[in-house]
Short mmCIF file of C-alpha atoms in Angstrom, two decimals:
data_model
loop_
_atom_site.label_atom_id
_atom_site.label_comp_id
_atom_site.label_asym_id
_atom_site.label_seq_id
_atom_site.Cartn_x
_atom_site.Cartn_y
_atom_site.Cartn_z
CA UNK A 1 -31.05 53.75 18.20
CA UNK A 2 -31.32 52.18 14.77
CA UNK A 3 -28.82 53.40 12.19
CA UNK A 4 -30.50 53.83 8.81
CA UNK A 5 -28.46 53.68 5.69
CA UNK A 6 -29.76 56.98 4.30
CA UNK A 7 -30.10 58.93 7.57
CA UNK A 8 -29.56 62.59 6.62
CA UNK A 9 -27.59 63.13 9.82
CA UNK A 10 -25.02 60.49 9.03
CA UNK A 11 -22.47 60.20 6.26
CA UNK A 12 -23.31 57.52 3.69
CA UNK A 13 -21.90 54.12 4.50
CA UNK A 14 -22.30 52.61 1.05
CA UNK A 15 -19.16 54.27 -0.25
CA UNK A 16 -16.92 52.92 2.48
CA UNK A 17 -18.28 49.44 3.28
CA UNK A 18 -16.36 47.72 0.51
CA UNK A 19 -13.06 49.27 1.62
CA UNK A 20 -13.70 48.35 5.27
CA UNK A 21 -14.09 51.94 6.53
CA UNK A 22 -16.99 53.41 8.46
CA UNK A 23 -17.80 57.08 9.15
CA UNK A 24 -20.18 57.59 12.04
CA UNK A 25 -21.82 60.60 13.63
CA UNK A 26 -20.71 60.68 17.29
CA UNK A 27 -24.32 61.09 18.41
CA UNK A 28 -25.02 57.67 16.98
CA UNK A 29 -21.78 56.07 18.17
CA UNK A 30 -23.12 54.89 21.52
CA UNK A 31 -24.46 51.69 19.99
CA UNK A 32 -26.81 50.44 17.33
CA UNK A 33 -28.34 47.23 16.07
CA UNK A 34 -28.16 45.90 12.57
CA UNK A 35 -31.02 47.02 10.38
CA UNK A 36 -32.22 45.23 7.23
CA UNK A 37 -30.69 48.02 5.12
CA UNK A 38 -27.35 47.66 6.89
CA UNK A 39 -27.38 43.90 6.44
CA UNK A 40 -27.91 44.19 2.71
CA UNK A 41 -24.86 46.40 2.11
CA UNK A 42 -22.15 44.98 -0.11
CA UNK A 43 -19.15 43.75 1.86
CA UNK A 44 -20.94 43.30 5.20
CA UNK A 45 -20.76 39.71 6.36
CA UNK A 46 -24.22 38.23 7.06
CA UNK A 47 -22.59 36.24 9.85
CA UNK A 48 -22.21 39.37 11.99
CA UNK A 49 -25.33 39.60 14.10
CA UNK A 50 -24.79 43.10 15.50
CA UNK A 51 -22.19 45.76 16.25
CA UNK A 52 -21.52 47.52 19.51
CA UNK A 53 -19.70 50.80 18.99
CA UNK A 54 -18.17 53.30 21.40
CA UNK A 55 -15.66 56.13 21.12
CA UNK A 56 -12.86 53.77 22.18
CA UNK A 57 -13.41 50.54 20.32
CA UNK A 58 -15.48 48.63 17.82
CA UNK A 59 -16.04 44.91 17.93
CA UNK A 60 -17.96 42.42 15.83
CA UNK A 61 -19.24 38.90 16.25
CA UNK A 62 -18.20 36.54 13.49
CA UNK A 63 -15.60 34.05 12.33
CA UNK A 64 -13.00 36.58 11.17
CA UNK A 65 -10.38 38.06 13.46
CA UNK A 66 -10.10 41.85 13.31
CA UNK A 67 -7.76 44.46 14.63
CA UNK A 68 -9.70 47.69 14.99
CA UNK A 69 -8.26 51.16 15.42
CA UNK A 70 -10.30 54.33 16.13
CA UNK A 71 -9.34 57.97 16.21
CA UNK A 72 -11.16 61.35 15.89
CA UNK A 73 -11.48 62.78 12.41
CA UNK A 74 -12.66 66.33 11.65
CA UNK A 75 -15.15 66.66 8.81
CA UNK A 76 -14.67 69.53 6.39
CA UNK A 77 -17.32 72.21 6.61
CA UNK A 78 -17.97 72.01 10.34
CA UNK A 79 -15.59 74.90 11.13
CA UNK A 80 -14.29 72.93 14.04
CA UNK A 81 -17.70 72.96 15.72
CA UNK A 82 -17.93 69.22 15.76
CA UNK A 83 -16.16 66.05 14.76
CA UNK A 84 -17.05 62.52 13.72
CA UNK A 85 -15.47 59.31 14.88
CA UNK A 86 -13.42 57.72 12.12
CA UNK A 87 -13.31 53.96 12.61
CA UNK A 88 -10.72 52.01 10.66
CA UNK A 89 -11.38 48.30 10.56
CA UNK A 90 -8.44 46.15 9.49
CA UNK A 91 -8.72 42.40 9.01
CA UNK A 92 -5.69 40.45 10.23
CA UNK A 93 -4.76 36.79 10.25
CA UNK A 94 -5.37 34.88 13.45
CA UNK A 95 -2.05 34.50 15.28
CA UNK A 96 -0.58 34.14 18.75
CA UNK A 97 2.54 35.65 20.28
CA UNK A 98 5.69 33.61 20.69
CA UNK A 99 8.08 34.10 23.60
CA UNK A 100 10.56 36.17 21.58
CA UNK A 101 8.38 39.10 20.53
CA UNK A 102 7.16 37.51 17.32
CA UNK A 103 3.93 35.91 16.14
CA UNK A 104 2.91 32.45 14.93
CA UNK A 105 0.08 32.40 12.40
CA UNK A 106 -2.74 29.97 13.17
CA UNK A 107 -2.77 27.63 10.18
CA UNK A 108 -6.27 26.35 11.03
CA UNK A 109 -7.82 29.68 10.02
CA UNK A 110 -5.88 30.45 6.84
CA UNK A 111 -8.17 31.69 4.04
CA UNK A 112 -8.41 29.32 1.08
CA UNK A 113 -8.75 32.14 -1.45
CA UNK A 114 -5.31 33.50 -2.52
CA UNK A 115 -6.67 37.03 -3.06
CA UNK A 116 -8.28 37.13 0.37
CA UNK A 117 -5.10 35.72 1.90
CA UNK A 118 -2.94 38.34 0.16
CA UNK A 119 -5.12 41.18 1.42
CA UNK A 120 -5.18 39.94 5.00
CA UNK A 121 -1.47 39.15 4.98
CA UNK A 122 -0.62 42.71 3.94
CA UNK A 123 -2.95 44.11 6.60
CA UNK A 124 -1.48 41.74 9.17
CA UNK A 125 2.11 42.76 8.44
CA UNK A 126 1.15 46.42 8.82
CA UNK A 127 -0.68 45.68 12.05
CA UNK A 128 2.19 43.62 13.50
CA UNK A 129 4.71 46.31 12.56
CA UNK A 130 2.66 48.93 14.45
CA UNK A 131 2.50 46.56 17.42
CA UNK A 132 6.29 46.22 17.40
CA UNK A 133 6.34 42.53 16.51
CA UNK A 134 9.51 41.00 15.13
CA UNK A 135 9.55 37.57 13.51
CA UNK A 136 6.53 36.01 11.81
CA UNK A 137 6.24 32.22 11.50
CA UNK A 138 3.86 30.97 8.81
CA UNK A 139 3.44 27.19 8.64
CA UNK A 140 1.82 26.43 5.30
CA UNK A 141 0.22 22.96 5.12
CA UNK A 142 0.35 20.96 1.91
CA UNK A 143 -3.34 21.55 1.21
CA UNK A 144 -2.70 25.32 1.22
CA UNK A 145 0.36 25.20 -1.06
CA UNK A 146 -1.26 27.63 -3.52
CA UNK A 147 -0.77 30.34 -0.88
CA UNK A 148 3.02 29.92 -0.75
CA UNK A 149 3.74 32.16 -3.78
CA UNK A 150 1.50 34.82 -2.26
CA UNK A 151 3.50 34.82 0.98
CA UNK A 152 6.82 34.88 -0.89
CA UNK A 153 5.63 37.90 -2.86
CA UNK A 154 4.97 39.68 0.43
CA UNK A 155 8.57 39.11 1.57
CA UNK A 156 8.41 35.70 3.30
CA UNK A 157 11.32 33.28 2.94
CA UNK A 158 11.59 29.49 3.14
CA UNK A 159 12.82 28.25 6.51
CA UNK A 160 12.36 24.48 6.30
CA UNK A 161 10.02 21.86 4.88
CA UNK A 162 8.62 18.52 5.94
CA UNK A 163 6.39 16.11 4.04
CA UNK A 164 3.21 17.82 5.15
CA UNK A 165 4.16 21.50 5.25
CA UNK A 166 6.60 24.27 4.43
CA UNK A 167 7.61 26.79 7.11
CA UNK A 168 7.94 30.40 5.98
CA UNK A 169 9.34 33.31 7.98
CA UNK A 170 9.36 37.10 7.76
CA UNK A 171 11.49 39.53 9.77
CA UNK A 172 9.64 42.81 10.29
CA UNK A 173 12.18 45.24 11.88
CA UNK A 174 14.99 46.92 9.99
CA UNK A 175 18.36 45.24 10.25
CA UNK A 176 19.54 41.62 10.13
CA UNK A 177 17.08 38.80 10.74
CA UNK A 178 17.45 37.35 14.24
CA UNK A 179 15.31 34.25 13.68
CA UNK A 180 17.14 30.94 14.22
CA UNK A 181 18.18 29.02 11.13
CA UNK A 182 16.88 25.60 10.20
CA UNK A 183 18.39 22.52 11.86
CA UNK A 184 22.04 22.20 10.85
CA UNK A 185 22.74 18.53 11.64
CA UNK A 186 21.61 15.01 10.97
CA UNK A 187 22.34 12.38 13.63
CA UNK A 188 23.40 8.82 12.94
CA UNK A 189 24.18 5.85 15.20
CA UNK A 190 26.13 2.63 14.95
CA UNK A 191 25.78 -0.41 17.19
CA UNK A 192 28.97 -2.22 18.21
CA UNK A 193 27.54 -5.53 19.43
CA UNK A 194 29.97 -8.18 20.69
CA UNK A 195 29.05 -11.47 22.36
CA UNK A 196 30.78 -13.69 24.91
CA UNK A 197 32.61 -15.54 22.12
CA UNK A 198 34.31 -12.28 21.08
CA UNK A 199 32.31 -12.13 17.86
CA UNK A 200 30.94 -8.89 16.43
CA UNK A 201 27.52 -8.52 14.84
CA UNK A 202 28.18 -7.28 11.28
CA UNK A 203 26.16 -6.63 8.13
CA UNK A 204 26.59 -6.07 4.42
CA UNK A 205 24.17 -3.53 2.97
CA UNK A 206 22.30 -3.90 -0.31
CA UNK A 207 22.95 -0.30 -1.29
CA UNK A 208 26.46 1.08 -0.82
CA UNK A 209 29.11 3.29 -2.41
CA UNK A 210 31.40 1.42 -4.84
CA UNK A 211 34.40 2.03 -2.60
CA UNK A 212 32.72 0.05 0.20
CA UNK A 213 32.01 -3.10 -1.80
CA UNK A 214 32.57 -6.27 0.22
CA UNK A 215 32.82 -4.46 3.55
CA UNK A 216 31.36 -6.07 6.66
CA UNK A 217 30.32 -3.21 8.96
CA UNK A 218 28.43 -2.63 12.18
CA UNK A 219 24.65 -1.89 11.87
CA UNK A 220 24.04 1.84 11.39
CA UNK A 221 21.17 4.23 10.77
CA UNK A 222 19.64 7.60 11.54
CA UNK A 223 17.96 8.79 14.72
CA UNK A 224 14.22 9.34 14.42
CA UNK A 225 12.50 12.51 15.59
CA UNK A 226 12.28 12.68 19.40
CA UNK A 227 14.39 9.51 19.75
CA UNK A 228 17.27 9.02 22.16
CA UNK A 229 20.72 8.19 20.81
CA UNK A 230 20.93 4.88 22.66
CA UNK A 231 17.33 3.98 21.80
CA UNK A 232 18.06 4.60 18.12
CA UNK A 233 21.11 2.33 18.22
CA UNK A 234 19.12 -0.50 19.80
CA UNK A 235 16.30 -0.03 17.28
CA UNK A 236 18.59 0.00 14.23
CA UNK A 237 20.32 -3.22 15.30
CA UNK A 238 16.94 -4.88 15.84
CA UNK A 239 15.55 -3.71 12.48
CA UNK A 240 18.58 -4.78 10.44
CA UNK A 241 19.51 -8.04 12.15
CA UNK A 242 16.65 -9.06 14.45
CA UNK A 243 19.05 -9.12 17.42
CA UNK A 244 17.79 -7.71 20.74
CA UNK A 245 20.35 -5.62 22.64
CA UNK A 246 20.75 -3.28 25.58
CA UNK A 247 22.77 -0.08 25.72
CA UNK A 248 26.12 -0.03 27.54
CA UNK A 249 27.92 3.19 26.59
CA UNK A 250 28.59 5.72 23.88
CA UNK A 251 32.11 4.74 22.84
CA UNK A 252 32.86 7.73 20.61
CA UNK A 253 31.26 10.09 18.14
CA UNK A 254 32.30 11.65 14.85
CA UNK A 255 31.48 15.17 13.65
CA UNK A 256 31.62 15.84 9.89
CA UNK A 257 30.40 18.67 7.66
CA UNK A 258 28.78 19.09 4.24
CA UNK A 259 27.62 15.49 4.32
CA UNK A 260 24.03 15.59 3.06
CA UNK A 261 22.14 18.61 1.70
CA UNK A 262 25.11 20.70 2.89
CA UNK A 263 24.29 19.76 6.50
CA UNK A 264 26.67 18.57 9.20
CA UNK A 265 26.62 15.02 10.54
CA UNK A 266 26.98 13.58 14.03
CA UNK A 267 27.61 9.83 14.22
CA UNK A 268 27.55 8.06 17.60
CA UNK A 269 29.13 4.63 18.09
CA UNK A 270 27.33 2.78 20.89
CA UNK A 271 28.46 -0.39 22.61
CA UNK A 272 25.52 -2.74 23.00
CA UNK A 273 25.17 -6.02 24.85
CA UNK A 274 23.36 -8.77 22.87
CA UNK A 275 20.28 -10.32 24.47
CA UNK A 276 19.58 -12.80 21.68
CA UNK A 277 21.59 -14.76 19.08
CA UNK A 278 19.35 -15.67 16.13
CA UNK A 279 19.82 -13.32 13.17
CA UNK A 280 16.82 -12.30 11.06
CA UNK A 281 17.95 -10.15 8.14
CA UNK A 282 15.97 -7.12 6.95
CA UNK A 283 15.55 -7.90 3.24
CA UNK A 284 14.88 -4.27 2.31
CA UNK A 285 18.23 -2.85 3.42
CA UNK A 286 20.56 -5.70 4.33
CA UNK A 287 22.16 -8.21 1.99
CA UNK A 288 23.61 -10.38 4.73
CA UNK A 289 24.39 -10.43 8.47
CA UNK A 290 26.49 -12.68 10.71
CA UNK A 291 28.59 -12.98 13.85
CA UNK A 292 32.21 -12.37 12.82
CA UNK A 293 35.29 -12.96 15.01
CA UNK A 294 36.61 -9.59 16.22
CA UNK A 295 40.11 -10.18 14.83
CA UNK A 296 38.75 -11.03 11.39
CA UNK A 297 36.49 -7.98 11.46
CA UNK A 298 39.31 -5.57 12.36
CA UNK A 299 41.71 -7.03 9.78
CA UNK A 300 39.47 -6.18 6.84
CA UNK A 301 41.53 -4.11 4.36
CA UNK A 302 38.95 -1.33 4.19
CA UNK A 303 39.12 -0.87 7.97
CA UNK A 304 42.91 -1.06 8.14
CA UNK A 305 43.29 1.46 5.31
CA UNK A 306 40.78 3.98 6.68
CA UNK A 307 42.09 6.04 9.59
CA UNK A 308 38.60 6.85 10.90
CA UNK A 309 37.35 3.24 10.89
CA UNK A 310 40.60 1.96 12.36
CA UNK A 311 40.58 4.51 15.19
CA UNK A 312 36.98 3.61 16.10
CA UNK A 313 37.92 -0.07 16.26
CA UNK A 314 41.00 0.74 18.36
CA UNK A 315 38.74 2.57 20.83
CA UNK A 316 36.26 -0.31 20.96
CA UNK A 317 39.07 -2.81 21.59
CA UNK A 318 40.49 -0.54 24.32
CA UNK A 319 37.06 -0.52 25.94
CA UNK A 320 36.93 -4.32 25.85
CA UNK A 321 40.38 -4.38 27.45
CA UNK A 322 39.14 -2.06 30.22
CA UNK A 323 41.62 0.63 29.20
CA UNK A 324 38.98 3.14 28.22
CA UNK A 325 35.66 4.40 29.56
CA UNK A 326 32.78 5.54 27.37
CA UNK A 327 29.85 7.83 28.11
CA UNK A 328 26.88 6.64 30.14
CA UNK A 329 23.44 8.24 29.94
CA UNK A 330 21.37 9.64 32.78
CA UNK A 331 17.88 11.13 32.53
CA UNK A 332 17.63 14.61 34.07
CA UNK A 333 15.15 17.49 34.06
CA UNK A 334 16.45 21.04 33.65
CA UNK A 335 14.75 24.09 35.13
CA UNK A 336 15.56 26.04 31.97
CA UNK A 337 12.97 24.20 29.89
CA UNK A 338 11.32 21.77 32.31
CA UNK A 339 11.94 18.87 29.92
CA UNK A 340 13.41 15.45 30.51
CA UNK A 341 16.67 14.96 28.65
CA UNK A 342 19.65 12.60 28.62
CA UNK A 343 23.06 13.70 29.85
CA UNK A 344 25.97 11.64 28.51
CA UNK A 345 29.04 11.70 30.72
CA UNK A 346 32.00 9.72 31.98
CA UNK A 347 32.43 9.02 35.70
CA UNK A 348 35.16 6.80 37.16
CA UNK A 349 35.23 5.84 40.81
CA UNK A 350 38.66 6.16 42.43
CA UNK A 351 38.72 2.49 43.30
CA UNK A 352 37.71 1.39 39.78
CA UNK A 353 39.69 2.65 36.80
CA UNK A 354 38.85 -0.41 34.69
CA UNK A 355 35.33 0.63 33.66
CA UNK A 356 34.00 -2.88 34.18
CA UNK A 357 30.66 -3.50 32.51
CA UNK A 358 28.07 -4.29 35.17
#
């Protein structure tokens, strides 16, 4: 049956279209096709080809994602003899559930208009609250940065940022937020490379703190995203000095706090075996590099005066003297996440307490 805009048996739609509400006579709720009059109403998307309506649900064909709720509504003046179906149509942002009872907003379908985004965000938060959702993750790409203030106004907070996006979060339930905080650590590596002549590969950096002027140090750097500790050490040595190496062991690691941006710092010292000898200095970061006799390296005043540096060198020398064993790495897959990871551990066979390098 065709629903006409001015059918005397139906309540006028023109008043409610703009506010996304429809009142329908139940006799006409079994289904109808779009008529030219219906298509021309303000607020009805021309992309919707037709509607199929029942007493239980309403659905539309189009690009927007809707959450639709229906419930009976009694019309004044009927004396209880009849009722109409009140259909409330609420536009919500496209999102998918995470594994912790929250939702992740699909950034590919974010509206570009801030006013449209604000309206849908408010509707979405109401909808998710009714559904019992908890945390909301909203990844805002750089090209949608004008929407960030809108989200903040609706109660979202900054979680973390990268070059191409800012991550915002919102905790819906009452009580303390249970969403995990941003990453708390940065991870650095140092490569202790010593050759058969008992010489250590050392560098002097172009940019350094005044207190470290003149210091020859081992090559160091930061781990890249999704990079192994030992792989990062090998890469940093190659980038700064041009020397190829292979990983032997993690000798020791340092844990410090409030290092950069109020984050904690993990620094892993890795023993590496050199596979080449010719040094090629990275002109961007390194002032100079060379092979320095171990004794001369350790006797530098800055190393002797610093308890941390001196202890690290003592451990490295103990390892060379076969009086200490570092941590080897083994690739393993855990059932908890199904991912390949590296386990660092120390194993000594009963017949070999010298930790000889194979």
